[in-house]
Each structure stands twice: as structure tokens, then as C-alpha cells.
CSV table of C-alpha atoms and ligand atoms in Angstrom, one decimal:
chain,number,residue,atom,x,y,z
A,182,MET,CA,24.8,-52.6,14.8
A,183,HIS,CA,27.4,-49.5,15.5
A,184,LYS,CA,29.0,-47.3,12.5
A,185,ILE,CA,32.1,-47.6,11.3
A,186,CYS,CA,34.2,-44.8,8.9
A,187,VAL,CA,37.6,-46.0,8.9
A,188,ILE,CA,39.5,-44.5,7.0
A,189,PRO,CA,43.3,-47.0,6.1
A,190,GLY,CA,45.6,-43.2,4.7
A,191,ASP,CA,48.4,-43.5,3.0
A,192,GLY,CA,51.9,-45.3,3.7
A,193,VAL,CA,51.4,-48.2,6.2
A,194,GLY,CA,48.4,-47.0,6.9
A,195,PRO,CA,45.9,-49.5,5.3
A,196,GLU,CA,48.1,-52.1,5.8
A,197,VAL,CA,48.1,-52.3,10.4
A,198,THR,CA,44.8,-50.4,8.8
A,199,ASP,CA,43.6,-54.5,7.1
A,200,SER,CA,44.9,-55.9,10.2
A,201,ALA,CA,42.3,-55.1,12.6
A,202,LEU,CA,39.5,-54.5,11.1
A,203,THR,CA,40.7,-58.6,10.1
A,204,ILE,CA,40.7,-58.7,13.9
A,205,LEU,CA,37.0,-56.7,14.8
A,206,GLU,CA,35.9,-59.4,12.1
A,207,CYS,CA,36.5,-62.4,13.8
A,208,LEU,CA,35.4,-60.8,17.0
A,209,ASP,CA,31.6,-61.1,15.4
A,210,VAL,CA,30.4,-57.4,16.8
A,211,PRO,CA,27.4,-55.4,15.4
A,212,LEU,CA,29.4,-53.3,13.7
A,213,SER,CA,28.3,-52.1,9.7
A,214,ILE,CA,31.5,-50.0,8.0
A,215,GLU,CA,32.4,-47.8,5.8
A,216,LYS,CA,35.2,-46.5,4.9
A,217,THR,CA,36.0,-43.9,3.2
A,218,GLN,CA,39.7,-41.8,1.3
A,219,VAL,CA,41.8,-39.5,2.7
A,220,GLY,CA,44.8,-37.7,2.4
A,221,LEU,CA,47.4,-38.3,-0.9
A,222,GLU,CA,45.0,-40.4,-3.1
A,223,SER,CA,42.1,-38.5,-2.0
A,224,TYR,CA,43.6,-35.5,-3.6
A,225,GLU,CA,44.7,-36.6,-6.3
A,226,ARG,CA,41.3,-37.1,-7.4
A,227,SER,CA,39.5,-35.1,-5.5
A,228,GLY,CA,42.1,-31.8,-5.4
A,229,ALA,CA,41.5,-31.8,-1.5
A,230,TYR,CA,43.3,-33.8,1.1
A,231,LEU,CA,40.2,-33.9,2.7
A,232,THR,CA,36.6,-33.8,1.2
A,233,ASP,CA,33.3,-32.1,2.6
A,234,GLY,CA,31.9,-36.2,1.8
A,235,ALA,CA,34.7,-37.7,3.9
A,236,LEU,CA,34.0,-35.1,6.8
A,237,GLU,CA,30.0,-35.2,6.5
A,238,MET,CA,30.4,-39.8,6.6
A,239,ALA,CA,33.2,-39.4,9.4
A,240,SER,CA,30.9,-37.6,11.5
A,241,GLU,CA,27.8,-39.7,11.0
A,242,ALA,CA,29.7,-42.3,12.8
A,243,ASP,CA,29.8,-44.1,16.5
A,244,ALA,CA,33.3,-44.6,15.8
A,245,ILE,CA,35.8,-43.6,13.2
A,246,LEU,CA,38.9,-46.2,13.1
A,247,PHE,CA,41.9,-43.8,11.2
A,248,GLY,CA,45.6,-45.1,10.1
A,249,SER,CA,47.9,-42.6,9.0
A,250,LEU,CA,48.7,-40.1,7.0
A,251,THR,CA,51.5,-38.8,5.0
A,252,THR,CA,52.9,-35.1,5.2
A,253,PRO,CA,53.4,-33.7,1.8
A,254,ARG,CA,55.6,-30.7,0.6
A,255,ASP,CA,52.8,-28.5,-0.1
A,256,PRO,CA,52.7,-25.8,1.8
A,257,ASN,CA,49.3,-24.5,1.6
A,258,TYR,CA,48.0,-28.0,3.9
A,259,VAL,CA,46.5,-28.1,7.0
A,260,SER,CA,46.6,-32.2,7.8
A,261,PRO,CA,43.2,-33.1,7.1
A,262,LEU,CA,43.8,-35.2,10.6
A,263,LEU,CA,44.3,-31.7,13.1
A,264,LEU,CA,41.4,-30.4,10.6
A,265,MET,CA,38.9,-33.6,11.8
A,266,ARG,CA,40.3,-33.1,16.4
A,267,TRP,CA,39.4,-29.6,15.4
A,268,ASN,CA,36.0,-29.8,13.5
A,269,LEU,CA,34.5,-33.3,15.5
A,270,ASP,CA,35.9,-31.2,18.5
A,271,LEU,CA,37.9,-34.3,19.7
A,272,TYR,CA,39.6,-32.6,23.0
A,273,ALA,CA,41.1,-35.8,24.4
A,274,ASN,CA,43.8,-37.5,23.2
A,275,VAL,CA,44.9,-40.9,24.9
A,276,ARG,CA,47.9,-42.9,24.6
A,277,PRO,CA,48.3,-45.9,26.6
A,278,ALA,CA,52.1,-47.0,26.9
A,279,ARG,CA,52.6,-50.6,28.6
A,280,CYS,CA,55.4,-52.8,28.9
A,281,LEU,CA,53.9,-55.9,27.0
A,282,ASN,CA,57.1,-57.4,27.1
A,283,PRO,CA,59.9,-57.3,29.4
A,284,GLU,CA,62.2,-59.2,27.2
A,285,PHE,CA,61.8,-56.1,24.1
A,286,CYS,CA,60.9,-53.2,26.7
A,287,LEU,CA,63.7,-51.0,27.9
A,288,SER,CA,61.2,-49.4,30.5
A,289,PRO,CA,58.1,-52.1,33.3
A,290,LEU,CA,55.9,-49.1,31.5
A,291,ASP,CA,52.0,-49.1,32.4
A,292,VAL,CA,51.3,-45.4,31.8
A,293,ILE,CA,47.9,-43.9,30.1
A,294,ILE,CA,49.3,-40.2,29.0
A,295,VAL,CA,46.1,-38.3,28.5
A,296,ARG,CA,47.1,-35.1,26.0
A,297,GLU,CA,44.7,-32.2,25.5
A,298,ASN,CA,44.2,-32.2,21.3
A,299,THR,CA,42.9,-29.0,20.1
A,300,GLU,CA,45.5,-25.9,21.4
A,301,GLY,CA,47.8,-25.8,22.6
A,302,LEU,CA,51.6,-25.5,19.3
A,303,TYR,CA,49.4,-27.0,16.9
A,304,GLY,CA,47.4,-23.8,15.6
A,305,ALA,CA,50.3,-23.7,14.0
A,306,VAL,CA,49.7,-19.9,14.1
A,307,GLU,CA,53.8,-18.5,13.1
A,308,ARG,CA,54.4,-14.8,11.6
A,309,GLU,CA,57.8,-13.2,11.0
A,310,LEU,CA,58.5,-9.7,12.7
A,311,ASP,CA,60.3,-6.6,10.6
A,312,ASP,CA,63.3,-7.5,12.9
A,313,GLY,CA,63.7,-11.4,10.9
A,314,LYS,CA,62.2,-13.2,14.7
A,315,ILE,CA,59.5,-15.9,14.3
A,316,VAL,CA,56.1,-15.8,16.8
A,317,THR,CA,54.3,-18.6,17.3
A,318,GLU,CA,50.9,-18.4,19.4
A,319,ARG,CA,50.7,-20.9,21.9
A,320,THR,CA,47.0,-20.4,22.9
A,321,LEU,CA,46.0,-22.0,26.2
A,322,SER,CA,42.6,-21.3,27.5
A,323,GLU,CA,40.3,-22.2,31.0
A,324,ASP,CA,38.0,-23.8,29.6
A,325,GLY,CA,40.0,-26.1,27.3
A,326,CYS,CA,42.4,-26.4,30.7
A,327,LYS,CA,39.7,-27.8,32.8
A,328,ARG,CA,37.9,-30.0,30.4
A,329,ILE,CA,40.9,-32.6,29.4
A,330,VAL,CA,41.2,-32.7,33.6
A,331,GLU,CA,38.1,-33.7,33.8
A,332,PHE,CA,37.9,-36.3,31.5
A,333,ALA,CA,41.3,-37.7,33.1
A,334,PHE,CA,40.1,-38.1,36.2
A,335,LYS,CA,37.0,-39.6,34.9
A,336,TYR,CA,39.3,-41.7,32.5
A,337,THR,CA,41.4,-42.9,36.2
A,338,ILE,CA,38.5,-43.8,37.5
A,339,ALA,CA,36.8,-45.8,34.7
A,340,ARG,CA,39.8,-47.7,34.3
A,341,LYS,CA,39.9,-48.5,37.6
A,342,ARG,CA,43.2,-46.4,37.6
A,343,LYS,CA,44.6,-44.9,40.6
A,344,LYS,CA,47.4,-41.8,40.3
A,345,VAL,CA,46.7,-38.2,38.2
A,346,SER,CA,49.8,-36.9,38.0
A,347,CYS,CA,50.0,-33.2,35.9
A,348,ILE,CA,52.5,-32.7,33.6
A,349,HIS,CA,53.7,-28.7,32.6
A,350,LYS,CA,56.9,-26.4,32.3
A,351,ALA,CA,54.6,-23.5,35.1
A,352,ASN,CA,58.6,-22.9,36.5
A,353,VAL,CA,58.9,-21.0,33.2
A,354,LEU,CA,55.6,-20.4,31.3
A,355,ARG,CA,54.6,-19.0,34.7
A,356,THR,CA,50.7,-17.6,34.0
A,357,SER,CA,50.0,-20.5,30.9
A,358,ASP,CA,51.1,-23.9,32.6
A,359,GLU,CA,50.4,-22.3,35.8
A,360,MET,CA,46.1,-21.8,34.9
A,361,PHE,CA,46.7,-25.6,34.0
A,362,ARG,CA,48.7,-26.9,36.8
A,363,LYS,CA,46.5,-24.4,39.1
A,364,LEU,CA,43.0,-25.8,37.5
A,365,PHE,CA,44.2,-29.5,37.8
A,366,TYR,CA,44.6,-29.0,42.3
A,367,GLY,CA,41.4,-27.4,41.8
A,368,SER,CA,39.7,-30.4,40.7
A,369,ALA,CA,41.5,-33.0,41.7
A,370,VAL,CA,41.1,-32.1,45.7
A,371,ASN,CA,37.7,-33.1,45.0
A,372,TYR,CA,38.6,-37.0,42.7
A,373,ALA,CA,40.7,-36.9,46.5
A,374,PHE,CA,38.3,-36.6,48.5
A,375,TYR,CA,34.6,-38.1,46.2
A,376,GLU,CA,37.2,-41.6,45.1
A,377,LYS,CA,40.4,-41.4,46.3
A,378,ILE,CA,42.1,-40.6,44.1
A,379,LYS,CA,45.8,-39.8,44.1
A,380,SER,CA,47.5,-36.8,42.3
A,381,ASP,CA,51.2,-35.2,42.3
A,382,ASP,CA,53.1,-32.9,40.0
A,383,TYR,CA,55.6,-32.6,37.1
A,384,LEU,CA,57.6,-30.7,35.0
A,385,VAL,CA,58.1,-31.5,32.0
A,386,ASP,CA,61.4,-32.3,31.5
A,387,ALA,CA,62.0,-34.1,34.5
A,388,THR,CA,59.2,-36.6,33.6
A,389,ALA,CA,60.8,-37.0,30.1
A,390,MET,CA,63.6,-38.5,33.0
A,391,TYR,CA,60.9,-40.9,34.3
A,392,LEU,CA,59.8,-42.4,32.1
A,393,ALA,CA,62.5,-43.7,31.2
A,394,LYS,CA,64.2,-44.6,34.9
A,395,GLU,CA,61.1,-45.3,37.9
A,396,PRO,CA,58.6,-45.9,35.2
A,397,GLU,CA,56.0,-45.9,38.3
A,398,ARG,CA,56.6,-43.0,39.1
A,399,PHE,CA,53.3,-42.3,36.6
A,400,ASP,CA,49.9,-43.4,36.7
A,401,VAL,CA,47.8,-41.8,34.7
A,402,ILE,CA,49.5,-37.9,33.3
A,403,VAL,CA,47.5,-35.0,32.0
A,404,THR,CA,49.4,-32.6,30.2
A,405,LEU,CA,49.3,-29.9,27.3
A,406,ASN,CA,49.2,-30.6,23.4
A,407,LEU,CA,53.1,-30.5,22.6
A,408,TYR,CA,54.1,-32.5,25.5
A,409,GLY,CA,51.9,-35.0,25.6
A,410,ASP,CA,52.8,-35.6,21.5
A,411,ILE,CA,55.9,-35.9,22.8
A,412,LEU,CA,56.0,-37.9,26.0
A,413,SER,CA,53.4,-40.4,24.2
A,414,ASP,CA,56.5,-41.5,21.3
A,415,GLU,CA,59.0,-41.6,24.6
A,416,ALA,CA,57.2,-44.5,26.3
A,417,ALA,CA,56.1,-46.2,22.9
A,418,GLY,CA,60.1,-45.6,22.0
A,419,LEU,CA,60.5,-47.6,26.0
A,420,THR,CA,57.8,-49.5,25.2
A,421,GLY,CA,59.5,-51.5,21.8
A,422,GLY,CA,59.0,-49.4,19.4
A,423,LEU,CA,55.9,-47.4,17.1
A,424,GLY,CA,54.7,-49.7,16.4
A,425,PHE,CA,53.3,-51.0,19.6
A,426,ALA,CA,50.9,-48.1,21.0
A,427,PRO,CA,47.8,-46.9,20.1
A,428,SER,CA,45.9,-44.3,20.9
A,429,ALA,CA,42.1,-42.6,21.8
A,430,ASN,CA,41.1,-39.1,20.5
A,431,ILE,CA,38.0,-38.8,21.7
A,432,GLY,CA,34.6,-36.5,22.7
A,433,ASP,CA,31.9,-36.0,23.9
A,434,GLU,CA,29.8,-36.6,20.3
A,435,HIS,CA,32.5,-38.1,18.6
A,436,ALA,CA,36.1,-40.8,18.1
A,437,LEU,CA,38.5,-41.6,16.1
A,438,PHE,CA,41.0,-44.4,17.5
A,439,GLU,CA,44.5,-44.7,15.6
A,440,PRO,CA,47.6,-46.2,16.6
A,441,ILE,CA,50.4,-42.5,17.5
A,442,HIS,CA,52.6,-43.3,14.7
A,443,GLY,CA,52.6,-41.8,11.2
A,444,SER,CA,52.6,-43.3,7.6
A,445,ALA,CA,55.8,-44.5,7.7
A,446,PRO,CA,56.5,-44.2,4.0
A,447,ASP,CA,60.7,-46.0,4.0
A,448,ILE,CA,58.9,-49.5,5.2
A,449,ALA,CA,55.4,-49.3,3.2
A,450,ASN,CA,54.3,-52.0,1.5
A,451,MET,CA,57.3,-54.1,2.5
A,452,ASP,CA,54.8,-56.2,5.2
A,453,ILE,CA,57.2,-55.7,7.8
A,454,ALA,CA,54.9,-52.9,9.9
A,455,ASN,CA,53.8,-53.2,13.1
A,456,PRO,CA,50.7,-53.6,13.5
A,457,THR,CA,50.3,-53.7,17.0
A,458,GLY,CA,48.7,-49.9,17.8
A,459,SER,CA,46.6,-50.0,15.7
A,460,ILE,CA,44.6,-53.9,16.1
A,461,LEU,CA,45.1,-52.1,19.9
A,462,SER,CA,43.3,-49.2,19.2
A,463,ALA,CA,40.5,-51.4,17.3
A,464,ALA,CA,40.7,-52.8,21.2
A,465,MET,CA,40.6,-49.0,22.2
A,466,MET,CA,37.3,-48.4,20.1
A,467,LEU,CA,35.5,-51.5,21.0
A,468,ASP,CA,36.3,-50.3,24.9
A,469,HIS,CA,34.5,-47.1,24.4
A,470,LEU,CA,31.2,-48.3,22.0
A,471,GLY,CA,31.3,-50.6,25.3
A,472,PHE,CA,31.5,-54.2,24.4
A,473,LEU,CA,34.7,-54.8,27.2
A,474,ASP,CA,34.4,-58.0,27.2
A,475,ARG,CA,35.8,-58.5,23.2
A,476,ALA,CA,38.0,-55.3,23.7
A,477,GLN,CA,40.1,-57.6,26.2
A,478,MET,CA,40.1,-60.4,24.5
A,479,ILE,CA,43.1,-58.8,21.9
A,480,HIS,CA,44.2,-57.6,24.7
A,481,ASP,CA,45.3,-61.4,26.2
A,482,ALA,CA,45.7,-62.2,22.5
A,483,ILE,CA,48.4,-59.8,22.3
A,484,ASN,CA,50.2,-60.2,25.4
A,485,LEU,CA,49.6,-64.4,24.0
A,486,VAL,CA,51.5,-64.0,20.8
A,487,TYR,CA,54.5,-61.3,22.6
A,488,SER,CA,55.2,-63.8,25.0
A,489,ASP,CA,57.0,-66.3,21.9
A,490,LYS,CA,59.5,-64.6,20.2
A,491,ASN,CA,58.7,-67.1,17.3
A,492,ARG,CA,55.9,-65.1,17.3
A,493,TRP,CA,57.1,-61.3,17.1
A,494,THR,CA,57.6,-58.6,14.5
A,495,LYS,CA,60.3,-57.5,12.8
A,496,ASP,CA,61.0,-54.0,14.2
A,497,ILE,CA,62.0,-55.4,17.7
A,498,GLY,CA,64.2,-57.9,15.9
A,499,GLY,CA,61.4,-61.2,15.4
A,500,ARG,CA,60.8,-62.7,12.4
A,501,CYS,CA,56.6,-61.9,12.0
A,502,GLY,CA,55.6,-60.0,9.1
A,503,THR,CA,52.7,-58.0,9.6
A,504,GLU,CA,50.5,-60.6,7.5
A,505,GLU,CA,51.5,-63.5,9.7
A,506,PHE,CA,51.9,-61.7,12.9
A,507,THR,CA,47.3,-60.8,12.2
A,508,TRP,CA,46.6,-64.1,11.2
A,509,HIS,CA,48.6,-65.6,15.2
A,510,VAL,CA,46.4,-62.6,16.9
A,511,LYS,CA,43.1,-64.3,15.3
A,512,ASN,CA,44.3,-67.5,15.9
A,513,GLU,CA,44.1,-67.1,19.9
A,514,ILE,CA,41.3,-65.1,19.9
A,515,GLU,CA,40.0,-68.1,17.2
A,516,LYS,CA,40.9,-70.1,20.3
A,517,MET,CA,39.5,-68.2,23.4
A,518,ALA,CA,36.3,-67.9,21.2
A,519,ALA,CA,36.1,-71.9,21.3
A,520,VAL,CA,37.1,-72.4,25.3
A,521,ARG,CA,33.5,-69.8,25.5
B,78,ATP,P1,54.2,-38.8,9.0
B,78,ATP,O1,55.4,-38.4,8.3
B,78,ATP,O2,53.6,-40.0,8.4
B,78,ATP,O3,54.7,-38.8,10.8
B,78,ATP,P2,57.5,-40.6,9.2
B,78,ATP,O4,57.8,-41.3,8.5
B,78,ATP,O5,57.9,-39.2,8.8
B,78,ATP,O6,55.9,-40.6,9.4
B,78,ATP,P3,56.7,-42.0,11.5
B,78,ATP,O7,55.9,-43.4,10.3
B,78,ATP,O8,55.6,-41.8,12.6
B,78,ATP,O9,57.2,-40.8,10.9
B,78,ATP,O10,57.6,-43.5,11.7
B,78,ATP,C1,59.6,-43.0,12.7
B,78,ATP,C2,60.0,-44.1,12.0
B,78,ATP,O11,58.9,-45.3,12.9
B,78,ATP,C3,59.4,-44.9,10.1
B,78,ATP,O12,60.4,-44.1,9.4
B,78,ATP,C4,59.8,-46.6,10.6
B,78,ATP,O13,60.9,-46.8,10.4
B,78,ATP,C5,59.1,-46.8,12.8
B,78,ATP,N1,57.8,-47.1,11.6
B,78,ATP,C6,57.0,-46.2,12.0
B,78,ATP,N2,55.6,-47.0,12.5
B,78,ATP,C7,56.4,-48.5,12.5
B,78,ATP,C8,55.3,-49.8,12.6
B,78,ATP,N3,54.2,-50.1,13.1
B,78,ATP,N4,56.0,-50.7,12.3
B,78,ATP,C9,57.7,-50.1,12.4
B,78,ATP,N5,58.4,-49.7,12.5
B,78,ATP,C10,57.1,-48.3,12.1
């Protein structure tokens, strides 16, 4: 039995997480599910956005299934998601973006973005100088770069992919990003020799353009925190929108799975949020726990549902609400299970 800590969060988080749980239930996987609250509701109840109890439950689980969080205006707010990434050392953020149907994709993308998750600009360490200028610290370490590069190559092999591209801005950031680029090629030599994995590198600005115009250039991308955040939202947009993209935050001891979108308060509780990203995050979780066949069943069911315009979600011009779409995915899985 695998222990799963479920954190629905704020906004559309609870709706899309419910969809993912419905799908997990019908797959008959040995999971023991425990729920905890993080975010606004937790703050109202206990005065903390992330309580010690919630962090402890998350750290004791085999995997965490996460919804989304609203960022409040509170100046002392530190995102519980960032705290969990740091506390649980979830250093690799894996964000696949795959076009499910060319009719609603702007680009026939099939790329896995591996983003460094614990360094870069996200420490949000900023200070104002005497002359009024503001300095923002961006931290990059050799160990941090090495482990994300190694993770990306190993993930590439495990997923039977062929090439890793290193995305950087080393022409301007000649110390930090150049270190990342050099360390990447240091690892790439070994993976080319032993595993036949190809490698190349691109500037981040060029990558933003190529993802839209020549997506076939990319297979797996490894990149730094901010670049990965922006490129993965672009990739999600090119494949239909934010509602489509799943993600995994993986460390050596813990793993957290979440759709890449935020809490989308403008559409919360209206039964119009697209739960695909959350359902596919649950598939990534099953994959991580070793239930590869069940993860594949989710992918197959989602592909089937999107092959029929009558079952498209509202964000891409379809007519299905969150619950109806989830029902269609569940129905396809039950049909598959029946013929096995
Ligand atoms: P936050 O502050 O929590 O990041 P946000 O609204 O600024 O929230 P997102 O939640 O990532 O940012 O979403 C931006 C917009 O994209 C939303 O306002 C919503 O219209 C759309 N969107 C996001 N997620 C979904 C979804 N699952 N289904 C449909 N549309 C979505």
C-alpha cells in the first residue's frame, strides 16, 4: 500500500484534484489516501499557510498529490509550495507538454521540460540600495546544476527519449549560465558514449521562438528555474492551455505531483476548470510509484476523449464541464479494464 498525501489547496485546486482522485479510484491501485489543507483555508483555521502537521504528513507520504494555491496580498507570505520544494528538496521539476490533438494545438509539441526547482531567482532575496536601485539575488551552485543535469539524462533514458537540450543565457550570464552549460556537456559526453543520448544547447530566447516554430528540435529540455517556469507555460499554451499540463517535483526522498496552472480564482467553483493537467499529474505519480500500465491507461483514456470534439473541455471551445469530462475519462478506463 502506498501512502498518498493529497493537498487540494485553493481556487480550482479542489475541483481538479477531485477529478484526479476519481480517476485513481477507478484504476484500483493500492493507495491509502490522506488529505490535508494548505493555503488560505489553513491560514483561516490555524494562522499558518503551511502548518508543521501538514508538512510532516507530506514528508511521511510516498507521494504528494497537489492542487493549486492562491497567492494572497500578505507581504509576509512565503508560498507553501516553495517551502515544500525546499524542505523536501524537490529539486527536479518535470513538465511534459504533448499535443493531444492537432485541432486545438498551436504546435505539434512533444517535449519534456526538466526545470531546476530549488535555486535561481526563486529565493526572492531582494534589497534596495542607497541610490534606490533594487538588487535581486540569483543563486546557482555547481552541485545544484550537476544534479539537475544528471537527473535530466537519467529521466531521458528511463522514458526512452533520445536527446537532451540545455537551455541557458550563457552569452550574457557568462559565469553562472556558462557554468551550467559546461557542466551539462561534462555529463553529456558520458551519456553519448554509454547510452547514445544526443545533446545540444540553445539560448533561452531562441528556444521560446523554436518551441512555437520548429518544435521538432526538442525532445527533453534541461534548464534553470525561471527559464523553465516561463518555457513550460509557453509549451502548455502551445498544446491547448494551462489546464492541459501536468508536472512532477522530484527529489531523492520525496515527490509531489501537481498541474502547472495556478488557482485560477476567476473560474473556481464553476465546473469549467480543465482537470487534464491534474489527471495527468496523477498518471505521473503512478508512473513514479511503478504502476506503469495504469499510468498508460490514463494517457490512453485522455487521448480517446480528446479525439472526439463532443468531449472537449470548455477552455478549448468544447462543451464539457469539469465533472462531465472526468466522467468520460473514467468511462474510457472502465471500458479498457473490462476487455483486459
Ligand atoms: P495564481 O495566482 O494562483 O497563480 P492565476 O489566475 O494568476 O492564479 P493561473 O491560475 O495559472 O494564474 O491561470 C491563469 C488563467 O488561466 C486563469 O485565470 C484561467 O482563466 C486559466 N486557467 C488556469 N487553469 C485553468 C484550468 N485548469 N482550466 C481552464 N482554464 C484555466
